[in-house]
Short mmCIF file of C-alpha atoms and ligand atoms in Angstrom, two decimals:
data_model
loop_
_atom_site.label_atom_id
_atom_site.label_comp_id
_atom_site.label_asym_id
_atom_site.label_seq_id
_atom_site.Cartn_x
_atom_site.Cartn_y
_atom_site.Cartn_z
CA MET A 17 34.40 -27.63 6.76
CA ILE A 18 32.08 -30.74 6.75
CA ASN A 19 30.58 -31.42 10.20
CA GLU A 20 31.77 -34.86 11.30
CA LYS A 21 28.30 -35.88 12.73
CA ILE A 22 26.53 -34.97 9.59
CA PHE A 23 29.13 -36.85 7.59
CA GLN A 24 28.72 -40.06 9.67
CA ASN A 25 25.00 -39.80 9.33
CA VAL A 26 25.03 -39.34 5.57
CA LEU A 27 27.65 -42.09 5.14
CA SER A 28 25.62 -44.57 7.26
CA GLU A 29 22.69 -44.14 4.81
CA PHE A 30 24.82 -46.01 2.20
CA ASP A 31 25.84 -48.80 4.57
CA SER A 32 25.23 -52.33 3.21
CA PRO A 33 25.97 -54.71 6.01
CA LEU A 34 25.79 -58.45 5.50
CA ASP A 35 22.35 -58.76 7.13
CA SER A 36 20.87 -56.33 4.73
CA ILE A 37 22.36 -57.91 1.60
CA ARG A 38 21.34 -61.39 2.85
CA THR A 39 17.75 -60.10 3.06
CA VAL A 40 18.04 -58.68 -0.46
CA ALA A 41 19.27 -62.06 -1.77
CA GLU A 42 16.30 -63.85 -0.01
CA ASN A 43 13.73 -61.32 -1.22
CA PHE A 44 15.09 -61.53 -4.72
CA GLN A 45 14.89 -65.30 -4.68
CA ARG A 46 11.31 -65.08 -3.39
CA ASP A 47 10.32 -62.70 -6.18
CA LEU A 48 11.83 -65.13 -8.70
CA GLN A 49 9.73 -67.92 -7.29
CA LEU A 50 6.62 -65.73 -7.34
CA GLY A 51 7.44 -64.66 -10.90
CA LEU A 52 7.17 -68.31 -12.01
CA THR A 53 4.14 -69.26 -9.97
CA SER A 54 2.14 -66.09 -9.27
CA PRO A 55 3.56 -63.34 -11.51
CA GLN A 56 1.24 -60.54 -10.40
CA ASP A 57 2.73 -60.83 -6.87
CA SER A 58 6.39 -60.38 -7.97
CA SER A 59 8.16 -57.07 -8.64
CA LEU A 60 10.24 -58.85 -11.33
CA LYS A 61 8.66 -58.84 -14.79
CA MET A 62 10.56 -62.07 -15.85
CA LEU A 63 9.95 -61.52 -19.54
CA LYS A 64 10.26 -64.45 -21.98
CA SER A 65 12.96 -63.96 -24.59
CA TYR A 66 12.01 -66.99 -26.74
CA VAL A 67 15.73 -67.92 -26.88
CA GLY A 68 17.76 -70.47 -24.94
CA LEU A 69 21.50 -71.18 -25.15
CA PRO A 70 23.32 -71.29 -28.45
CA SER A 71 24.95 -74.48 -29.61
CA GLY A 72 28.23 -72.79 -30.55
CA LYS A 73 27.81 -73.84 -34.15
CA GLU A 74 26.17 -70.58 -35.19
CA THR A 75 28.16 -69.13 -38.08
CA GLY A 76 27.81 -66.45 -40.82
CA LYS A 77 27.73 -62.67 -41.36
CA PHE A 78 25.16 -60.65 -39.49
CA LEU A 79 24.34 -57.08 -38.69
CA ALA A 80 23.92 -56.19 -34.93
CA LEU A 81 22.15 -53.06 -33.79
CA ASP A 82 22.72 -52.11 -30.13
CA PHE A 83 20.18 -49.62 -28.81
CA GLY A 84 19.74 -48.90 -25.09
CA GLY A 85 22.34 -46.65 -23.68
CA THR A 86 23.75 -43.25 -24.44
CA ASN A 87 25.23 -44.36 -27.73
CA VAL A 88 23.74 -46.39 -30.48
CA ARG A 89 26.15 -48.86 -32.26
CA VAL A 90 25.80 -50.90 -35.39
CA SER A 91 28.28 -53.68 -36.16
CA LEU A 92 28.74 -56.05 -39.05
CA LEU A 93 30.08 -59.29 -37.61
CA ARG A 94 31.17 -62.68 -38.89
CA LEU A 95 30.54 -65.62 -36.53
CA ASP A 96 33.06 -68.41 -36.94
CA GLY A 97 31.62 -70.77 -34.33
CA PHE A 98 32.49 -71.80 -30.74
CA GLY A 99 33.25 -68.38 -29.40
CA LYS A 100 35.19 -67.11 -32.46
CA TYR A 101 33.97 -64.07 -34.36
CA GLU A 102 35.24 -61.06 -36.08
CA ILE A 103 33.91 -57.57 -36.23
CA ILE A 104 34.11 -56.44 -39.89
CA LYS A 105 32.85 -52.85 -39.28
CA ARG A 106 31.49 -50.90 -36.37
CA VAL A 107 29.90 -47.49 -36.34
CA GLY A 108 28.23 -45.60 -33.48
CA GLU A 109 26.80 -42.34 -32.43
CA PRO A 110 25.43 -40.65 -29.39
CA LEU A 111 21.63 -40.43 -29.24
CA LYS A 112 21.83 -36.87 -27.85
CA VAL A 113 24.26 -34.12 -28.40
CA SER A 114 23.58 -30.98 -26.31
CA GLY A 115 22.56 -28.07 -28.40
CA LYS A 116 22.45 -30.16 -31.65
CA TYR A 117 19.92 -33.01 -31.41
CA ASP A 118 18.20 -35.23 -28.87
CA TYR A 119 16.41 -38.47 -30.04
CA ILE A 120 15.63 -39.73 -26.55
CA GLY A 121 13.93 -36.71 -24.90
CA LYS A 122 10.19 -35.98 -24.71
CA GLY A 123 10.33 -33.72 -27.77
CA SER A 124 11.48 -36.41 -30.16
CA THR A 125 9.37 -38.88 -31.99
CA ALA A 126 9.56 -42.60 -32.90
CA VAL A 127 10.02 -41.73 -36.59
CA GLN A 128 12.95 -39.36 -35.91
CA LEU A 129 14.59 -41.91 -33.61
CA PHE A 130 14.22 -44.90 -35.97
CA ASP A 131 15.23 -42.85 -39.04
CA PHE A 132 18.43 -41.99 -37.10
CA LEU A 133 19.04 -45.75 -36.47
CA ALA A 134 18.38 -46.57 -40.09
CA LYS A 135 20.98 -43.94 -41.11
CA ILE A 136 23.58 -45.54 -38.91
CA ILE A 137 22.78 -49.03 -40.25
CA ASP A 138 23.25 -47.50 -43.75
CA GLU A 139 26.71 -46.31 -42.75
CA ALA A 140 27.63 -49.75 -41.35
CA ILE A 141 26.94 -51.40 -44.72
CA ASP A 142 28.47 -48.46 -46.78
CA GLY A 143 25.21 -47.89 -48.53
CA ASN A 144 25.00 -51.40 -49.89
CA ARG A 145 21.46 -52.09 -51.40
CA ASP A 146 22.24 -55.47 -53.00
CA THR A 147 23.46 -57.90 -50.36
CA GLU A 148 20.84 -59.36 -48.00
CA PHE A 149 21.69 -58.74 -44.34
CA TYR A 150 19.96 -60.37 -41.39
CA LEU A 151 19.93 -58.10 -38.39
CA GLY A 152 19.85 -58.86 -34.68
CA HIS A 153 18.54 -55.97 -32.58
CA THR A 154 19.59 -55.56 -28.93
CA PHE A 155 16.79 -53.41 -27.56
CA SER A 156 17.51 -52.77 -23.94
CA PHE A 157 14.20 -51.85 -22.39
CA PRO A 158 11.36 -53.88 -20.89
CA SER A 159 9.53 -55.49 -23.84
CA ALA A 160 6.90 -58.11 -24.27
CA GLN A 161 7.72 -60.85 -26.65
CA GLU A 162 5.77 -63.72 -28.31
CA ASN A 163 8.65 -64.92 -30.43
CA LEU A 164 12.27 -64.09 -31.01
CA ASN A 165 11.58 -61.86 -33.97
CA ASP A 166 9.76 -59.03 -32.24
CA ALA A 167 9.10 -57.13 -29.07
CA ARG A 168 6.60 -54.57 -27.88
CA LEU A 169 8.00 -51.79 -25.65
CA ILE A 170 6.25 -51.95 -22.27
CA THR A 171 7.74 -48.76 -20.80
CA TRP A 172 10.78 -46.66 -21.24
CA THR A 173 13.47 -46.63 -18.46
CA LYS A 174 16.79 -44.83 -17.91
CA GLU A 175 15.00 -41.49 -18.34
CA PHE A 176 14.34 -42.15 -22.08
CA ALA A 177 11.16 -40.44 -23.20
CA THR A 178 10.78 -40.53 -27.03
CA ALA A 179 7.14 -40.15 -28.03
CA ASN A 180 5.10 -42.87 -29.77
CA VAL A 181 7.26 -45.88 -28.99
CA VAL A 182 5.71 -47.27 -25.85
CA GLY A 183 3.23 -50.03 -26.86
CA GLU A 184 4.68 -50.35 -30.27
CA VAL A 185 6.38 -53.30 -31.93
CA VAL A 186 10.01 -52.12 -32.19
CA ASN A 187 11.16 -54.14 -35.15
CA ASP A 188 8.07 -52.82 -37.11
CA LEU A 189 9.21 -49.29 -36.33
CA LEU A 190 12.74 -50.22 -37.47
CA ALA A 191 11.57 -52.09 -40.63
CA ASN A 192 9.48 -49.00 -41.61
CA ALA A 193 12.39 -46.70 -41.11
CA LEU A 194 14.63 -49.09 -43.21
CA SER A 195 12.19 -49.04 -46.02
CA ARG A 196 11.83 -45.21 -45.83
CA ARG A 197 15.55 -45.21 -46.50
CA GLY A 198 15.35 -47.82 -49.26
CA LEU A 199 17.21 -50.39 -47.18
CA PHE A 200 14.86 -53.26 -48.32
CA ASN A 201 17.96 -55.65 -48.14
CA VAL A 202 18.29 -55.31 -44.30
CA LYS A 203 15.97 -57.80 -42.52
CA PRO A 204 15.52 -57.44 -38.74
CA VAL A 205 15.02 -61.07 -37.65
CA ALA A 206 15.67 -61.07 -33.90
CA VAL A 207 15.27 -58.77 -31.02
CA ILE A 208 16.73 -59.35 -27.57
CA ASN A 209 17.45 -57.50 -24.30
CA ASP A 210 21.11 -56.57 -23.67
CA THR A 211 21.27 -58.91 -20.69
CA VAL A 212 20.19 -61.76 -23.05
CA ALA A 213 22.83 -60.66 -25.50
CA VAL A 214 25.51 -60.86 -22.79
CA LEU A 215 24.38 -64.33 -21.85
CA LEU A 216 24.30 -65.59 -25.41
CA ALA A 217 27.75 -64.10 -26.10
CA ALA A 218 29.23 -65.66 -22.99
CA ALA A 219 27.58 -69.01 -23.52
CA TYR A 220 28.87 -69.10 -27.15
CA LYS A 221 32.28 -69.63 -25.54
CA ASN A 222 31.60 -71.18 -22.19
CA PRO A 223 28.88 -73.71 -21.41
CA GLU A 224 28.91 -73.11 -17.65
CA ILE A 225 27.17 -69.69 -17.81
CA PHE A 226 23.44 -69.28 -17.07
CA ILE A 227 23.19 -65.69 -15.84
CA GLY A 228 23.83 -62.45 -17.91
CA SER A 229 23.79 -58.98 -16.44
CA ILE A 230 24.38 -55.35 -17.28
CA LEU A 231 25.65 -52.79 -14.90
CA ALA A 232 25.99 -49.54 -16.96
CA THR A 233 23.62 -46.63 -17.60
CA GLY A 234 20.92 -49.04 -16.43
CA HIS A 235 20.92 -52.33 -14.56
CA ASN A 236 19.31 -55.67 -15.32
CA THR A 237 19.85 -59.38 -15.26
CA CYS A 238 18.58 -62.45 -17.15
CA TYR A 239 18.95 -66.18 -16.51
CA LEU A 240 18.21 -69.46 -18.19
CA GLU A 241 15.07 -71.07 -16.75
CA PRO A 242 15.02 -74.78 -17.48
CA SER A 243 11.35 -75.34 -16.69
CA ILE A 244 9.96 -73.16 -19.54
CA SER A 245 9.87 -74.53 -23.12
CA GLY A 246 9.15 -72.87 -26.48
CA ALA A 247 12.43 -71.17 -27.03
CA VAL A 248 14.91 -71.66 -29.90
CA GLY A 249 18.25 -72.98 -28.61
CA SER A 250 18.78 -75.35 -25.71
CA GLY A 251 18.36 -75.55 -21.90
CA GLY A 252 15.05 -73.81 -21.53
CA MET A 253 14.07 -70.20 -21.87
CA ILE A 254 16.15 -67.17 -21.01
CA LEU A 255 14.04 -64.81 -18.83
CA ASN A 256 14.77 -61.06 -18.84
CA LEU A 257 14.08 -60.38 -15.16
CA GLU A 258 13.93 -56.61 -15.53
CA ALA A 259 15.84 -56.70 -12.22
CA GLY A 260 16.06 -52.89 -12.21
CA GLY A 261 12.33 -52.98 -11.27
CA PHE A 262 12.95 -55.12 -8.13
CA MET A 263 11.13 -53.36 -5.30
CA ASN A 264 11.71 -55.31 -2.09
CA LEU A 265 14.52 -53.10 -0.86
CA THR A 266 15.16 -50.54 1.85
CA PRO A 267 15.82 -47.26 -0.02
CA ASN A 268 17.46 -44.45 2.01
CA ARG A 269 16.26 -40.88 2.02
CA PHE A 270 18.44 -39.91 -0.89
CA ASP A 271 17.08 -42.82 -2.98
CA SER A 272 13.57 -41.58 -2.21
CA ILE A 273 14.33 -37.93 -3.18
CA LEU A 274 15.94 -39.14 -6.44
CA ASP A 275 12.96 -41.34 -7.21
CA ALA A 276 10.39 -38.63 -6.54
CA HIS A 277 12.22 -36.30 -9.01
CA SER A 278 12.82 -38.92 -11.77
CA GLU A 279 10.94 -39.20 -15.07
CA GLN A 280 8.95 -42.16 -13.68
CA PRO A 281 8.62 -42.14 -9.87
CA ASN A 282 8.11 -45.36 -8.04
CA THR A 283 9.49 -47.56 -10.85
CA GLN A 284 12.98 -49.07 -11.28
CA ARG A 285 13.79 -48.59 -7.58
CA PHE A 286 16.69 -51.11 -7.69
CA GLU A 287 18.13 -49.52 -10.86
CA LYS A 288 17.96 -46.09 -9.27
CA MET A 289 20.11 -47.35 -6.33
CA VAL A 290 22.85 -49.02 -8.35
CA SER A 291 23.26 -47.96 -12.00
CA GLY A 292 25.39 -45.42 -13.69
CA ARG A 293 22.50 -43.12 -14.76
CA TYR A 294 21.67 -42.58 -11.09
CA ILE A 295 24.61 -42.98 -8.78
CA GLY A 296 26.09 -39.61 -9.78
CA GLU A 297 22.69 -38.01 -8.77
CA LEU A 298 22.68 -39.87 -5.45
CA PHE A 299 26.20 -38.57 -4.90
CA SER A 300 25.07 -34.98 -5.74
CA LEU A 301 22.12 -35.20 -3.33
CA ALA A 302 24.15 -36.56 -0.46
CA LEU A 303 26.94 -34.07 -1.10
CA ALA A 304 24.47 -31.12 -0.95
CA GLU A 305 23.53 -32.23 2.50
CA LEU A 306 27.19 -32.56 3.55
CA LEU A 307 28.00 -29.11 2.36
CA ASN A 308 24.80 -27.73 3.77
CA GLU A 309 23.52 -26.53 0.44
CA PRO A 310 20.24 -28.39 0.26
CA ASP A 311 18.91 -26.49 -2.79
CA LYS A 312 21.97 -27.01 -4.96
CA HIS A 313 22.25 -29.55 -7.65
CA TYR A 314 25.88 -30.19 -8.59
CA SER A 315 25.19 -32.53 -11.54
CA LEU A 316 27.91 -35.02 -10.66
CA THR A 317 28.01 -38.17 -12.83
CA SER A 318 29.20 -41.71 -12.40
CA VAL A 319 32.27 -40.72 -14.48
CA ASP A 320 33.07 -38.10 -11.84
CA ILE A 321 32.64 -40.70 -9.06
CA SER A 322 35.05 -43.09 -10.86
CA ALA A 323 37.60 -40.30 -11.29
CA ILE A 324 37.27 -39.13 -7.65
CA ILE A 325 37.70 -42.71 -6.33
CA SER A 326 40.66 -43.58 -8.65
CA ASP A 327 42.81 -40.75 -7.63
CA ASP A 328 44.59 -41.05 -4.25
CA SER A 329 46.30 -37.72 -4.61
CA PHE A 330 42.99 -35.81 -4.44
CA ASN A 331 44.08 -33.61 -7.42
CA THR A 332 41.30 -34.90 -9.67
CA ALA A 333 38.80 -34.74 -6.84
CA LYS A 334 39.78 -31.16 -6.22
CA ARG A 335 39.46 -30.14 -9.89
CA ILE A 336 36.09 -31.83 -10.41
CA LEU A 337 34.56 -30.60 -7.15
CA THR A 338 35.85 -27.05 -7.56
CA GLU A 339 34.15 -27.02 -10.92
CA LYS A 340 30.88 -28.59 -9.90
CA VAL A 341 30.45 -27.23 -6.37
CA GLY A 342 31.73 -23.82 -7.38
CA ARG A 343 34.42 -23.41 -4.71
CA GLU A 344 37.62 -24.96 -3.59
CA LEU A 345 37.31 -27.54 -0.75
CA GLU A 346 39.80 -28.47 1.97
CA LEU A 347 41.73 -31.72 1.85
CA ASP A 348 39.83 -33.16 4.86
CA ASP A 349 36.52 -32.45 3.12
CA LEU A 350 37.84 -33.93 -0.13
CA ASN A 351 38.75 -37.07 1.88
CA LYS A 352 35.26 -37.34 3.31
CA ILE A 353 33.68 -36.74 -0.03
CA ARG A 354 35.77 -39.55 -1.53
CA ARG A 355 34.61 -41.87 1.25
CA LEU A 356 31.08 -40.97 0.42
CA ALA A 357 31.66 -41.76 -3.32
CA SER A 358 33.18 -45.13 -2.40
CA ALA A 359 30.27 -46.03 -0.06
CA ILE A 360 27.77 -45.42 -2.91
CA VAL A 361 29.69 -47.62 -5.29
CA ILE A 362 30.26 -50.35 -2.66
CA ARG A 363 26.47 -50.43 -1.91
CA SER A 364 25.79 -50.75 -5.56
CA ALA A 365 28.18 -53.65 -6.06
CA ARG A 366 26.88 -55.46 -2.98
CA LEU A 367 23.23 -55.14 -3.80
CA VAL A 368 23.83 -56.44 -7.36
CA ALA A 369 25.86 -59.28 -6.02
CA ALA A 370 23.01 -60.11 -3.60
CA SER A 371 20.51 -60.33 -6.47
CA PHE A 372 22.88 -62.71 -8.31
CA ALA A 373 23.07 -64.84 -5.16
CA GLY A 374 19.22 -65.02 -5.16
CA ILE A 375 19.23 -66.18 -8.78
CA ILE A 376 21.98 -68.84 -8.12
CA ARG A 377 20.07 -70.25 -5.12
CA GLN A 378 16.79 -70.25 -7.08
CA ARG A 379 18.45 -72.15 -9.98
CA ALA A 380 20.09 -74.71 -7.65
CA GLY A 381 16.83 -75.46 -5.71
CA ASN A 382 17.55 -78.30 -3.30
CA ASN A 383 20.77 -79.24 -5.19
CA GLU A 384 24.36 -78.24 -4.45
CA ILE A 385 25.28 -74.90 -6.10
CA SER A 386 27.25 -75.67 -9.27
CA ALA A 387 30.45 -73.86 -10.25
CA GLN A 388 29.57 -71.06 -12.61
CA LEU A 389 30.41 -67.64 -13.81
CA ILE A 390 28.00 -64.72 -14.17
CA ALA A 391 28.54 -62.81 -17.33
CA VAL A 392 28.48 -59.10 -16.86
CA ASP A 393 28.90 -56.19 -19.21
CA GLY A 394 28.61 -52.38 -18.76
CA SER A 395 30.79 -49.42 -17.97
CA VAL A 396 30.09 -49.40 -14.23
CA TYR A 397 31.12 -53.07 -13.93
CA GLU A 398 34.08 -52.71 -16.24
CA LYS A 399 35.53 -49.42 -15.29
CA MET A 400 34.31 -48.31 -11.87
CA PRO A 401 36.89 -48.89 -9.11
CA LEU A 402 35.75 -51.07 -6.20
CA VAL A 403 32.93 -52.81 -8.01
CA LYS A 404 34.51 -56.23 -8.84
CA GLU A 405 36.26 -56.75 -5.52
CA ASN A 406 33.17 -55.76 -3.59
CA MET A 407 31.02 -58.22 -5.59
CA ARG A 408 33.62 -60.81 -4.80
CA ARG A 409 33.57 -59.98 -1.06
CA ALA A 410 29.75 -60.07 -1.05
CA PHE A 411 29.89 -63.61 -2.59
CA ASP A 412 32.38 -64.74 0.12
CA GLN A 413 30.02 -63.52 2.81
CA LEU A 414 26.84 -64.88 1.24
CA PHE A 415 28.06 -68.23 0.02
CA GLY A 416 30.65 -69.13 2.73
CA SER A 417 32.34 -72.42 1.76
CA ASN A 418 30.65 -72.45 -1.66
CA SER A 419 31.92 -69.03 -2.60
CA ALA A 420 34.88 -70.27 -4.64
CA LYS A 421 32.36 -71.79 -7.10
CA ILE A 422 30.97 -68.31 -8.04
CA ASP A 423 32.48 -65.41 -9.81
CA THR A 424 31.65 -62.67 -12.23
CA LEU A 425 33.22 -62.45 -15.68
CA LEU A 426 33.46 -59.36 -18.00
CA GLU A 427 31.73 -59.98 -21.30
CA ASN A 428 32.33 -56.75 -23.11
CA GLY A 429 31.06 -56.43 -26.58
CA GLY A 430 28.28 -58.75 -25.66
CA SER A 431 25.53 -56.67 -27.07
CA ALA A 432 26.69 -56.87 -30.63
CA LEU A 433 27.96 -60.48 -30.52
CA GLY A 434 24.73 -61.62 -28.70
CA ALA A 435 22.52 -59.90 -31.26
CA ALA A 436 24.40 -61.61 -34.18
CA ILE A 437 24.08 -64.95 -32.41
CA ALA A 438 20.40 -64.46 -31.81
CA ALA A 439 19.98 -63.53 -35.56
CA ALA A 440 21.84 -66.77 -36.38
CA MET A 441 19.63 -68.81 -34.10
CA THR A 442 16.47 -67.48 -35.75
CA PRO A 443 14.65 -70.37 -37.42
C1 LIG B 24 16.16 -51.71 -18.86
C2 LIG B 24 16.58 -53.10 -19.12
C3 LIG B 24 18.08 -53.20 -19.58
C4 LIG B 24 18.91 -52.42 -18.53
C5 LIG B 24 20.38 -52.34 -18.97
C6 LIG B 24 17.10 -51.08 -17.85
O1 LIG B 24 16.74 -49.73 -17.68
O2 LIG B 24 14.83 -51.72 -18.24
O3 LIG B 24 15.80 -53.73 -20.13
O4 LIG B 24 18.48 -54.48 -19.68
O5 LIG B 24 18.44 -51.11 -18.36
O6 LIG B 24 20.56 -51.68 -20.13
#
């Protein structure tokens, strides 16, 4: 039976009271200001995307490659203008299948990975070698860009570790793989972050959207910065904040243990507190303490968290926990464990909402906050219980009388649509 005092102590580690999220919003805003004026002092990378907002008039057929999570997807899309589009074909495959292959682990190479991507592109166009296809590439890792056409990987995140990609120009790697496969008719013309893709996709339909975000395996946000020129499209330059790397936070002891054991310690501290790749691990660590089994690793995932929170009857929680903990737990313990899972998710939603508040304040400057939606994509935002309503609640607390002006909006499928729009915007 879980000790009540230990339970309260562990639970309180995941508290996110108003004071703390207000500080996160302020610190996030300060890092945004520093990123614009004195970048070396900011924990936000604020990478230029070389793209602004679309006009809505972008049309035509494009290929979209979406690379950055557990699955890779390639779509053939037709843009019909002003938010309208049709997916003509979509294919996708996991990047790793246990016991079969793994293109994202340390043992894999750039050539193997990009040859796999080229194979999936080939499937999406049914082996066509005659028609010319322009391809937009959503590449969801911190990358340095000097134009919209290309990007150099700065560092892997989300525990990806394929060799020989860091420091390389990713569309060169892709173009080489396409030629190895004889796909000379596929031209990679644009590369964007997935947050940028979400913003482009949402803005294609709705002009009052300036912030795009992902809450999935990883976490990140971008926004339209009006003071920077040199981008195609309108309204300024979309900056990929690499918000997952935000550092001015107060991690708890579980966050610190998780970070110390991760592929790249002391990086992506915000992402490691909020995103799908990590919250299952936080849950496992905290649970080991609750059950007084400090050396155990239960390998619980964000999907387990979602299932445990969704089911009031505790049947699912019982099944999952019996399997992963290795013994049957009492109802009272299951109840406590479910409260722990909820606290982890609520903290994630509130921290992310606080970062959005920092961006909204920064964009508004001395002016009134304008009514706007924040476009968000990703499985944790879309499917995890408690996320949307806790973001909403955090906005109510942080914005007071202005809170009705702000909300989040699901933009699913943004990665493919955004990549196609970016390809269409390429000069
Ligand atoms: C990457 C970002 C990406 C985010 C969401 C993070 O790990 O650094 O570039 O946008 O994941 O996929």
